[in-house]
Coordinates of C-alpha atoms in Angstrom, one line a residue:
M23 CA -4.6 24.3 9.3
E24 CA -2.6 27.1 10.9
N25 CA -3.3 30.7 9.9
L26 CA -0.5 31.6 7.5
S27 CA -1.4 35.3 7.0
T28 CA 1.2 37.8 7.8
A29 CA 0.4 41.1 9.5
P30 CA 1.9 44.3 8.1
R31 CA 4.9 45.7 9.9
G32 CA 3.8 47.9 12.8
S33 CA 0.4 46.3 13.1
T34 CA -1.1 45.3 16.5
S35 CA -1.5 41.6 15.6
T36 CA -2.0 39.4 18.7
A37 CA -0.4 36.4 17.0
N38 CA 2.5 34.9 18.8
P39 CA 5.5 36.7 17.2
A40 CA 7.8 33.6 17.3
Q41 CA 5.1 31.6 15.6
S42 CA 4.4 34.2 12.9
A43 CA 8.1 34.5 12.2
A44 CA 8.4 30.7 11.7
E45 CA 5.3 30.6 9.5
R46 CA 6.6 33.5 7.4
S47 CA 9.8 31.5 6.9
G48 CA 7.9 28.5 5.9
F49 CA 8.5 26.5 9.1
V50 CA 5.0 25.1 9.3
K51 CA 3.5 21.9 10.5
I52 CA 1.8 20.0 7.7
P53 CA -1.7 18.6 8.4
W54 CA -2.2 14.9 7.9
V55 CA -4.6 15.4 5.0
S56 CA -1.9 17.2 3.2
R57 CA 0.7 14.6 4.1
I58 CA -1.6 11.8 2.8
G59 CA -2.4 13.9 -0.3
Y60 CA 1.2 14.3 -1.1
G61 CA 1.9 10.6 -0.7
L62 CA -1.1 9.7 -2.9
A63 CA 0.5 11.6 -5.7
D64 CA 3.4 9.2 -5.7
S65 CA 0.9 6.3 -5.4
S66 CA -0.6 7.7 -8.6
C67 CA 2.8 8.0 -10.3
N68 CA 3.7 4.4 -9.3
I69 CA 0.4 2.9 -10.6
V70 CA 1.6 3.9 -14.0
Y71 CA 5.4 4.0 -13.7
G72 CA 5.4 0.8 -11.7
M73 CA 3.9 -0.9 -14.7
I74 CA 6.5 0.7 -17.0
N75 CA 9.4 -0.4 -14.8
T76 CA 8.2 -4.0 -14.3
L77 CA 5.7 -5.6 -16.6
L78 CA 6.0 -3.5 -19.8
T79 CA 9.0 -5.4 -21.1
L80 CA 7.2 -8.7 -20.5
F81 CA 4.2 -7.3 -22.4
Y82 CA 6.4 -6.2 -25.3
T83 CA 8.3 -9.5 -25.6
D84 CA 5.6 -12.0 -24.7
Y85 CA 2.4 -10.5 -25.9
V86 CA 3.3 -8.4 -28.8
G87 CA 6.3 -10.4 -30.0
I88 CA 8.9 -7.6 -30.0
P89 CA 12.5 -8.7 -29.7
F90 CA 14.3 -8.0 -26.5
V91 CA 17.0 -6.1 -28.4
T92 CA 14.4 -3.7 -29.9
V93 CA 12.9 -3.0 -26.4
G94 CA 16.4 -2.4 -25.0
L95 CA 17.3 -0.1 -27.8
V96 CA 14.2 2.0 -27.3
M97 CA 14.9 2.4 -23.6
L98 CA 18.6 3.2 -24.1
I99 CA 18.0 5.9 -26.8
S100 CA 15.1 7.4 -24.8
R101 CA 17.6 8.2 -22.0
L102 CA 19.3 10.8 -24.4
F103 CA 16.0 12.8 -24.4
D104 CA 15.6 12.4 -20.6
G105 CA 19.0 14.1 -20.3
S106 CA 17.4 17.4 -21.2
S107 CA 13.8 17.0 -20.2
D108 CA 14.4 16.9 -16.4
V109 CA 16.7 20.0 -16.4
I110 CA 14.2 21.8 -18.6
M111 CA 11.4 20.9 -16.3
G112 CA 13.3 22.1 -13.3
V113 CA 13.8 25.5 -14.9
L114 CA 10.1 25.7 -15.9
V115 CA 9.0 25.0 -12.4
S116 CA 11.4 27.6 -10.9
K117 CA 9.9 30.2 -13.4
T118 CA 6.3 29.2 -12.8
R119 CA 4.1 31.8 -11.1
S120 CA 0.5 31.0 -10.5
R121 CA -2.2 31.4 -7.8
W122 CA -1.5 27.8 -6.8
G123 CA 2.3 28.3 -6.4
R124 CA 5.2 26.9 -8.6
S125 CA 5.1 23.2 -8.2
R126 CA 1.6 22.3 -7.2
P127 CA -0.2 23.5 -10.4
W128 CA 1.7 21.0 -12.5
L129 CA -0.1 18.1 -10.8
L130 CA -3.3 19.5 -12.2
W131 CA -2.0 20.5 -15.7
T132 CA -0.3 17.1 -16.6
S133 CA -2.5 14.5 -14.9
L134 CA -4.8 13.8 -17.9
P135 CA -2.0 13.7 -20.5
Y136 CA 0.0 11.3 -18.3
V137 CA -2.7 8.7 -17.9
L138 CA -3.8 8.9 -21.6
S139 CA -0.1 8.5 -22.7
A140 CA 0.3 5.5 -20.4
V141 CA -2.7 3.7 -21.9
A142 CA -1.1 4.4 -25.4
L143 CA 2.0 2.3 -24.4
F144 CA -0.1 -0.8 -24.6
T145 CA -2.0 -0.2 -27.9
V146 CA 1.0 -1.2 -30.1
P147 CA -0.1 -1.9 -33.6
H148 CA 0.5 -5.3 -35.2
T149 CA 2.4 -4.0 -38.2
A150 CA 5.9 -3.8 -39.8
A151 CA 8.8 -4.1 -37.3
N152 CA 10.1 -0.6 -38.1
L153 CA 6.7 0.9 -37.5
Q154 CA 6.3 -0.9 -34.2
F155 CA 9.7 0.5 -33.2
L156 CA 8.7 4.0 -34.0
Y157 CA 5.4 3.6 -32.2
I158 CA 7.0 2.3 -29.1
F159 CA 9.7 5.0 -29.2
I160 CA 7.2 7.8 -29.4
T161 CA 4.7 6.6 -26.9
Y162 CA 7.5 5.6 -24.4
N163 CA 9.0 9.0 -24.6
L164 CA 5.7 10.8 -24.5
C165 CA 4.8 9.0 -21.3
T166 CA 8.2 8.9 -19.5
T167 CA 10.3 11.7 -20.9
V168 CA 7.6 14.3 -21.2
C169 CA 4.6 13.6 -19.0
Y170 CA 6.1 11.7 -16.1
T171 CA 8.9 14.3 -15.9
A172 CA 6.3 17.1 -15.8
I173 CA 4.7 15.4 -12.7
N174 CA 7.6 13.9 -10.8
V175 CA 10.1 16.9 -10.9
P176 CA 7.3 19.4 -9.5
L177 CA 6.2 16.6 -7.0
G178 CA 9.7 16.3 -5.6
S179 CA 10.2 20.1 -5.2
L180 CA 6.7 20.5 -3.8
S181 CA 7.8 19.0 -0.4
T182 CA 10.3 21.7 0.0
M183 CA 7.8 24.4 -0.8
M184 CA 5.3 23.0 1.6
T185 CA 7.6 23.5 4.6
R186 CA 11.3 24.1 5.5
D187 CA 11.0 22.2 8.7
S188 CA 13.4 19.2 8.3
H189 CA 11.4 16.9 10.5
E190 CA 8.2 17.8 8.7
R191 CA 9.9 17.0 5.3
D192 CA 11.1 13.7 6.7
L193 CA 7.5 12.9 7.6
L194 CA 6.4 14.0 4.1
S195 CA 9.0 11.7 2.6
T196 CA 8.1 8.9 4.9
V197 CA 4.4 9.1 4.1
R198 CA 5.2 9.5 0.4
M199 CA 7.3 6.4 0.4
A200 CA 4.8 4.4 2.5
L201 CA 2.1 5.2 0.0
A202 CA 4.1 4.9 -3.2
P203 CA 4.2 1.1 -3.0
V204 CA 0.5 1.1 -2.8
G205 CA 0.4 2.4 -6.4
R206 CA 2.7 -0.4 -7.5
L207 CA 0.6 -3.0 -5.5
I208 CA -2.6 -1.9 -7.2
S209 CA -1.2 -2.2 -10.7
V210 CA 1.7 -4.7 -10.7
T211 CA 0.3 -7.2 -8.2
F212 CA -3.1 -7.4 -9.7
T213 CA -2.2 -6.9 -13.4
M214 CA -1.5 -10.6 -14.3
P215 CA -4.7 -12.0 -12.7
V216 CA -6.7 -9.2 -14.4
V217 CA -5.1 -9.8 -17.8
R218 CA -5.9 -13.5 -17.6
L219 CA -9.4 -12.6 -16.5
F220 CA -9.8 -10.3 -19.6
G221 CA -8.5 -13.0 -22.0
N222 CA -4.8 -13.0 -21.6
D223 CA -4.0 -11.1 -24.9
Q224 CA -3.0 -7.6 -25.8
S225 CA -6.5 -6.1 -25.4
A226 CA -6.7 -7.4 -21.9
W227 CA -3.5 -5.5 -21.1
V228 CA -5.1 -2.3 -22.5
K229 CA -8.2 -2.8 -20.4
A230 CA -6.2 -3.4 -17.3
M231 CA -4.0 -0.3 -17.9
A232 CA -7.1 1.8 -18.5
M233 CA -8.5 0.8 -15.1
W234 CA -5.2 1.7 -13.3
C235 CA -5.0 5.0 -15.1
A236 CA -8.5 6.0 -14.0
I237 CA -7.4 5.4 -10.3
A238 CA -4.2 7.3 -10.9
F239 CA -6.0 10.4 -12.4
I240 CA -8.3 10.6 -9.4
L241 CA -5.4 10.4 -7.0
L242 CA -3.5 13.2 -8.7
I243 CA -6.4 15.5 -8.5
F244 CA -6.9 14.8 -4.8
S245 CA -3.2 15.5 -4.3
F246 CA -3.5 18.9 -6.1
V247 CA -6.5 19.8 -3.9
T248 CA -5.0 18.9 -0.5
C249 CA -1.4 20.1 -0.9
K250 CA -0.4 23.7 -0.4
E251 CA 2.8 25.7 -0.8
H252 CA 3.9 27.7 2.3
V253 CA 7.6 28.5 1.7
K254 CA 8.0 32.1 0.6
I255 CA 11.6 33.3 0.4
P256 CA 11.6 37.1 0.2
D257 CA 11.7 38.2 -3.5
K258 CA 14.4 40.8 -2.8
A259 CA 16.7 38.1 -1.4
V260 CA 16.0 35.8 -4.3
E261 CA 16.6 38.5 -6.9
K262 CA 19.8 39.6 -5.3
A263 CA 21.1 36.0 -5.1
H264 CA 19.9 34.9 -8.6
G265 CA 22.8 34.7 -11.1
G266 CA 21.3 33.1 -14.1
F267 CA 21.3 29.6 -15.4
K268 CA 25.1 29.1 -15.5
R269 CA 25.6 30.2 -11.8
N270 CA 22.7 27.9 -10.8
L271 CA 24.1 25.0 -12.7
F272 CA 27.6 25.5 -11.3
A273 CA 26.2 25.6 -7.7
L274 CA 24.3 22.3 -8.5
V275 CA 27.2 20.3 -9.8
K276 CA 29.5 21.6 -7.0
N277 CA 27.2 20.5 -4.3
P278 CA 28.6 17.1 -3.2
Y279 CA 25.4 16.1 -1.3
F280 CA 23.3 16.6 -4.5
W281 CA 25.4 13.9 -6.1
A282 CA 25.2 11.7 -3.1
T283 CA 21.4 11.8 -2.9
L284 CA 21.1 11.5 -6.7
I285 CA 23.0 8.1 -6.4
L286 CA 20.9 7.1 -3.5
W287 CA 17.7 7.8 -5.3
T288 CA 18.9 6.1 -8.4
V289 CA 19.8 3.0 -6.2
T290 CA 16.2 2.7 -5.0
C291 CA 14.8 3.1 -8.5
V292 CA 17.4 0.9 -10.3
H293 CA 16.6 -1.9 -7.7
A294 CA 12.8 -1.6 -8.5
T295 CA 13.6 -1.8 -12.2
L296 CA 16.0 -4.7 -12.0
V297 CA 13.8 -6.9 -9.8
G298 CA 10.5 -5.8 -11.5
T299 CA 12.0 -6.6 -15.0
D300 CA 13.8 -9.9 -14.2
L301 CA 11.6 -11.4 -11.4
P302 CA 8.6 -12.1 -13.8
Y303 CA 10.9 -14.1 -16.1
Y304 CA 12.4 -15.8 -13.0
C305 CA 9.0 -17.0 -11.8
K306 CA 7.8 -17.9 -15.2
Y307 CA 10.9 -19.9 -16.4
I308 CA 12.7 -20.9 -13.3
Y309 CA 9.8 -21.6 -10.9
G310 CA 7.4 -22.5 -13.8
N311 CA 4.6 -20.2 -12.7
D312 CA 3.5 -17.1 -14.6
T313 CA 0.2 -16.6 -12.5
W314 CA 0.6 -15.9 -8.8
M315 CA 4.2 -16.3 -7.7
Y316 CA 5.5 -13.0 -9.1
S317 CA 2.5 -11.1 -7.7
S318 CA 3.0 -12.7 -4.3
L319 CA 6.6 -11.8 -4.1
Y320 CA 6.0 -8.3 -5.3
L321 CA 3.3 -7.9 -2.8
A322 CA 5.4 -9.2 0.0
E323 CA 8.3 -6.8 -0.8
N324 CA 6.0 -3.7 -1.0
I325 CA 4.1 -4.5 2.2
T326 CA 7.4 -4.8 3.9
L327 CA 8.5 -1.4 2.5
I328 CA 5.3 0.1 3.6
A329 CA 5.6 -1.2 7.2
G330 CA 9.2 -0.2 7.3
A331 CA 8.5 3.3 6.1
M332 CA 5.7 3.6 8.9
V333 CA 8.2 2.6 11.5
C334 CA 10.9 5.1 10.3
P335 CA 9.5 8.2 12.1
F336 CA 9.8 6.4 15.5
L337 CA 13.3 5.3 14.7
L338 CA 14.3 8.9 13.6
T339 CA 13.8 10.0 17.3
R340 CA 17.0 7.8 18.1
F341 CA 18.9 7.7 14.8
N342 CA 19.7 10.3 12.1
K343 CA 18.8 9.6 8.4
R344 CA 22.3 8.6 7.4
D345 CA 22.9 6.0 10.1
L346 CA 19.4 4.5 9.8
S347 CA 19.8 4.3 6.0
L348 CA 23.3 2.8 6.2
A349 CA 22.2 0.0 8.5
G350 CA 19.3 -0.8 6.3
C351 CA 21.4 -1.0 3.1
I352 CA 23.9 -3.3 4.7
L353 CA 21.0 -5.5 5.7
A354 CA 19.7 -5.4 2.1
V355 CA 23.0 -6.6 0.8
V356 CA 23.5 -9.4 3.2
G357 CA 19.7 -10.4 3.1
H358 CA 19.6 -10.6 -0.7
L359 CA 22.8 -12.8 -0.9
L360 CA 21.0 -15.4 1.1
I361 CA 19.2 -16.3 -2.2
L362 CA 22.4 -18.2 -3.1
V363 CA 21.5 -20.8 -0.4
N364 CA 18.6 -22.1 -2.4
P365 CA 17.8 -20.1 -5.6
L366 CA 15.4 -22.7 -6.8
S367 CA 13.0 -22.4 -3.8
Y368 CA 10.0 -20.1 -4.0
Q369 CA 9.5 -20.2 -0.2
W370 CA 13.2 -19.3 0.4
S371 CA 12.9 -16.5 -2.2
M372 CA 9.9 -15.2 -0.2
A373 CA 12.0 -15.1 3.1
V374 CA 14.8 -13.4 1.2
T375 CA 12.4 -10.8 -0.2
I376 CA 11.0 -9.8 3.2
I377 CA 14.5 -9.5 4.8
R378 CA 15.8 -7.4 1.9
G379 CA 12.7 -5.3 2.1
I380 CA 13.3 -4.5 5.7
G381 CA 16.8 -3.3 4.8
Q382 CA 15.5 -1.3 1.8
A383 CA 12.8 0.6 3.9
P384 CA 14.9 3.3 5.6
L385 CA 16.6 4.7 2.5
T386 CA 13.5 4.3 0.4
A387 CA 11.5 6.2 2.9
L388 CA 14.0 9.0 3.7
V389 CA 15.8 9.7 0.5
F390 CA 13.4 12.6 -0.4
G391 CA 13.9 14.1 3.0
M392 CA 17.6 13.9 2.5
M393 CA 17.1 15.8 -0.8
G394 CA 15.3 18.6 1.0
D395 CA 18.3 18.9 3.3
V396 CA 20.5 19.1 0.2
I397 CA 18.6 22.3 -0.9
E398 CA 19.2 24.0 2.5
Y399 CA 22.9 23.0 2.1
G400 CA 23.0 24.5 -1.4
Q401 CA 21.5 27.8 -0.1
W402 CA 24.0 27.9 2.8
K403 CA 27.0 27.1 0.7
F404 CA 26.3 29.0 -2.6
H405 CA 23.6 31.5 -1.6
I406 CA 21.1 30.0 -4.1
R407 CA 18.0 28.0 -3.5
Q408 CA 17.4 25.3 -6.0
E409 CA 14.3 23.2 -5.2
S410 CA 13.4 22.4 -8.9
L411 CA 16.9 22.0 -10.1
V412 CA 17.9 19.5 -7.4
F413 CA 14.8 17.3 -7.9
G414 CA 15.1 17.8 -11.7
G415 CA 18.7 16.6 -11.6
G416 CA 17.8 13.8 -9.3
S417 CA 15.0 12.7 -11.5
L418 CA 17.4 12.8 -14.5
G419 CA 19.8 10.5 -12.6
F420 CA 17.3 7.9 -11.6
K421 CA 15.7 7.8 -15.2
I422 CA 19.1 7.4 -16.8
G423 CA 19.9 4.7 -14.2
T424 CA 16.6 2.8 -14.8
G425 CA 16.9 3.1 -18.5
L426 CA 20.3 1.8 -18.7
T427 CA 19.3 -1.1 -16.3
S428 CA 16.5 -2.2 -18.6
A429 CA 18.7 -1.8 -21.7
L430 CA 21.4 -3.8 -20.0
I431 CA 18.9 -6.6 -19.0
S432 CA 17.6 -6.7 -22.5
M433 CA 21.1 -7.0 -24.0
L434 CA 22.1 -9.8 -21.5
L435 CA 19.0 -11.8 -22.2
T436 CA 19.4 -11.3 -26.0
S437 CA 23.0 -12.5 -25.9
A438 CA 21.8 -15.5 -23.9
G439 CA 19.4 -16.5 -26.7
Y440 CA 16.0 -15.4 -25.1
L441 CA 13.1 -16.2 -27.5
S442 CA 10.2 -13.6 -27.8
S443 CA 6.7 -14.6 -28.9
T444 CA 3.2 -13.2 -29.3
T445 CA 1.6 -15.9 -27.1
G446 CA 4.1 -16.1 -24.2
G447 CA 4.6 -19.8 -24.7
A448 CA 8.2 -19.9 -26.1
V449 CA 10.5 -22.6 -24.7
Q450 CA 13.6 -20.8 -23.5
P451 CA 17.1 -22.3 -23.9
E452 CA 19.1 -23.1 -20.8
T453 CA 21.5 -20.2 -21.5
A454 CA 18.6 -17.8 -21.2
K455 CA 17.4 -19.4 -18.0
T456 CA 20.9 -19.2 -16.5
M457 CA 21.1 -15.5 -17.4
I458 CA 17.7 -14.8 -15.8
M459 CA 18.9 -16.5 -12.6
T460 CA 22.3 -14.7 -12.6
I461 CA 20.8 -11.2 -13.0
Y462 CA 18.5 -11.8 -10.0
K463 CA 20.9 -13.6 -7.7
F464 CA 23.7 -10.8 -7.9
G465 CA 22.1 -7.6 -9.3
P466 CA 20.3 -6.3 -6.2
A467 CA 23.3 -7.0 -4.0
I468 CA 25.6 -5.0 -6.2
I469 CA 23.1 -2.2 -6.3
W470 CA 22.6 -1.9 -2.6
G471 CA 26.4 -2.2 -2.1
V472 CA 26.8 1.1 -4.0
A473 CA 24.4 2.8 -1.5
V474 CA 26.5 1.5 1.4
V475 CA 29.6 3.1 -0.1
V476 CA 27.9 6.5 -0.6
L477 CA 26.4 6.5 2.8
I478 CA 29.7 5.9 4.6
F479 CA 30.8 9.3 3.3
Y480 CA 27.6 11.1 3.8
K481 CA 28.0 13.7 6.6
L482 CA 25.3 16.3 6.0
D483 CA 23.2 15.2 9.1
K484 CA 26.0 16.3 11.5
I485 CA 26.2 19.9 10.2
Y486 CA 22.6 20.4 9.3
P487 CA 21.6 22.3 12.6
Q488 CA 24.4 24.8 12.1
I489 CA 23.3 25.3 8.6
M490 CA 19.7 26.2 9.5
S491 CA 21.0 28.5 12.2
D492 CA 23.2 30.4 9.8
L493 CA 20.4 30.6 7.2
A494 CA 17.9 32.0 9.8
E495 CA 20.4 34.8 10.6
R496 CA 20.9 35.6 6.9
E497 CA 17.2 35.7 6.0
A498 CA 16.5 37.9 8.9
R499 CA 18.9 40.4 7.2
G500 CA 17.2 39.9 3.9
E501 CA 20.0 37.7 2.5
M502 CA 20.2 34.2 1.0

């Protein structure tokens, strides 16, 4: 790693002056071990959160016997609590001062509570319905509203504190989103086979989740050890520009690119929630297979996303982030609509999944790099730097989006007459099967269509070089 020490003014350091200035400004090259460590943190998050966004609903309805409407109500009400937790976490990170920096220490402090709360999600007691509701509500919010927020918000802002170089942040984002699906592959793809191996009952789910959480904990610690914060905005400039919470909030809501990237991040997460929630039911009740079909489709999508993310750095040498993402989102819409040709064929669904995954890959890989650019735009426009608030607000948006998606799916399937059970063997009415098919056939196309509209109006890439030039001049004068 490069030497990041700064010589006192007037010293006779032999370091390259231009390089030292760049390093002092946070424009550093990130070593590969740190890129991988950063990406593995999201792998860890997705080992746990991937289960929550996909198979948790199936576990509640088909292994604990909780009605769909109860599950949907818990997830809908929980979003009210999420409305404050992400903003609060953003403020906490911005005020954190430690020997490890501002964002990085939270990976260490919250890793153990996160994995323990995740296991607790699956230890639902067999008791009265109102007590089950209370237990699910408490454990779901402890894991997602508190612990996941306390990891995900700092993880997002950590990339902007590791470097200010836009290309390096793009690489961090790409590596992160190439490794994030690995976490989902570990847990979601192998959970159903492992559950069947352990007895195909509730205790089998608890054992499987404990295995995944042990892996998640190790990866979070590795990420903490390998990632370092290098961006140090001069304290005088920060103090001069800081205007309190109200001014920071005003700057955030007035930043149009914050809203654009919030929607784009939400699109990627809502898609994962919709497909991850509905597809297990699709495979079970439409294809008649609840063992390997869902796992194989999920595996195919995520391998495609990983491969696509790895190609993105090479494509970025010819295209900017917006154009590459826009082309991909259009492909995702068109590709998914191909399911209408033959919705009853597993083989055709596999082809559709791969085509759609190719289209998803650019935005999924680059959205966090785009959010880093939003922070620089906010400093340029409003003279305030808001790493934690930008990612805290973005996290709030995607969690509200995924929560509403889960609640909507639950309400739709309940209205269609879906039958829950404790054994997973209920015979579903045709109305429920039709609703399962309708959600999967049209939901993803609508979601990616929203991304297409947002990206058409996204222009930040064009003005970004001038923004960084202006900021360099300001910071040389000790200004924000």
